[in-house]
């Protein structure tokens, strides 16, 4: 605990990384990880795939904001699937 935290009685808590169950799509794993932003949720997440023994990751962040986390995650999955269809393994280039 830092000096000011002790002085003013502030307690810091570590931020927990939410565990997300991935969606498998054509050999890729899609992790919907929408982020709260100004009372709404930004469409974001990760697409991963093992390529020649290496785990490749593409972080997916969109400008879309939706009112519910579940709607944002659902849209992220749909957009990721379209992105995979268009780009295939070039996602990681």
Coordinates of C-alpha atoms in Angstrom, one line a residue:
X1 CA 0.0 0.0 0.0
X2 CA 1.4 3.4 -0.9
X3 CA 2.0 6.4 1.4
X4 CA -1.1 8.4 0.4
X5 CA -3.3 5.3 0.6
X6 CA -2.1 4.7 4.1
X7 CA -2.4 8.4 5.0
X8 CA -6.0 8.8 3.7
X9 CA -7.2 5.2 4.3
X10 CA -7.7 4.5 0.6
X11 CA -7.6 0.9 -0.4
X12 CA -6.6 -0.2 -3.8
X13 CA -8.0 -3.4 -5.3
X14 CA -6.5 -5.2 -8.2
X15 CA -8.6 -5.2 -11.4
X16 CA -9.9 -8.7 -12.1
X17 CA -9.6 -9.9 -15.7
X18 CA -12.9 -11.4 -16.6
X19 CA -12.7 -15.0 -17.8
X20 CA -14.4 -15.3 -21.2
X21 CA -15.4 -18.5 -22.7
X22 CA -14.3 -18.5 -26.4
X23 CA -16.5 -19.3 -29.4
X24 CA -14.9 -21.7 -31.9
X25 CA -15.3 -20.7 -35.5
X26 CA -13.5 -22.5 -38.4
X27 CA -10.4 -23.2 -36.3
X28 CA -10.3 -19.7 -34.7
X29 CA -11.3 -18.9 -31.1
X30 CA -13.3 -15.7 -30.7
X31 CA -13.2 -14.1 -27.2
X32 CA -16.0 -11.4 -26.9
X33 CA -14.7 -8.9 -24.4
X34 CA -16.9 -5.8 -24.6
X35 CA -15.8 -2.9 -22.5
X36 CA -18.0 -0.6 -20.5
X37 CA -17.7 3.0 -21.7
X38 CA -19.8 5.9 -20.7
X39 CA -22.8 3.8 -19.7
X40 CA -22.6 1.8 -22.9
X41 CA -20.5 -1.1 -24.1
X42 CA -17.9 -0.9 -26.8
X43 CA -17.7 -3.9 -29.2
X44 CA -14.2 -5.5 -28.6
X45 CA -12.4 -8.8 -28.1
X46 CA -9.8 -11.1 -29.4
X47 CA -9.4 -13.6 -32.3
X48 CA -6.8 -16.3 -31.7
X49 CA -5.5 -19.3 -33.7
X50 CA -2.6 -21.6 -33.4
X51 CA -0.4 -21.3 -36.5
X52 CA 2.6 -23.6 -36.9
X53 CA 2.8 -24.1 -33.1
X54 CA 2.5 -20.4 -32.2
X55 CA -0.6 -18.9 -30.7
X56 CA -1.5 -15.8 -32.8
X57 CA -3.8 -13.1 -31.4
X58 CA -5.6 -10.3 -33.1
X59 CA -7.3 -7.7 -30.8
X60 CA -10.6 -6.6 -32.3
X61 CA -11.9 -3.1 -31.3
X62 CA -14.8 -1.4 -33.1
X63 CA -16.4 2.0 -32.8
X64 CA -19.8 0.5 -32.2
X65 CA -21.4 1.3 -28.8
X66 CA -24.4 -0.6 -27.6
X67 CA -26.6 -0.3 -24.5
X68 CA -26.1 -3.9 -23.2
X69 CA -23.0 -6.0 -22.8
X70 CA -24.7 -9.1 -24.2
X71 CA -25.7 -7.2 -27.4
X72 CA -22.1 -5.8 -27.8
X73 CA -20.6 -9.3 -27.4
X74 CA -23.1 -10.8 -29.8
X75 CA -22.2 -8.2 -32.4
X76 CA -18.5 -8.7 -31.8
X77 CA -18.9 -12.4 -32.6
X78 CA -20.8 -11.7 -35.8
X79 CA -18.3 -9.1 -36.9
X80 CA -15.4 -11.4 -36.1
X81 CA -16.9 -14.2 -38.1
X82 CA -17.2 -11.9 -41.1
X83 CA -13.6 -10.7 -40.6
X84 CA -12.4 -14.3 -40.5
X85 CA -14.3 -15.1 -43.7
X86 CA -12.7 -12.1 -45.5
X87 CA -9.2 -12.2 -44.1
X88 CA -8.5 -15.8 -43.1
X89 CA -5.0 -16.1 -41.6
X90 CA -4.0 -12.7 -43.0
X91 CA -5.7 -11.4 -39.8
X92 CA -2.3 -12.0 -38.1
X93 CA -0.1 -10.3 -40.7

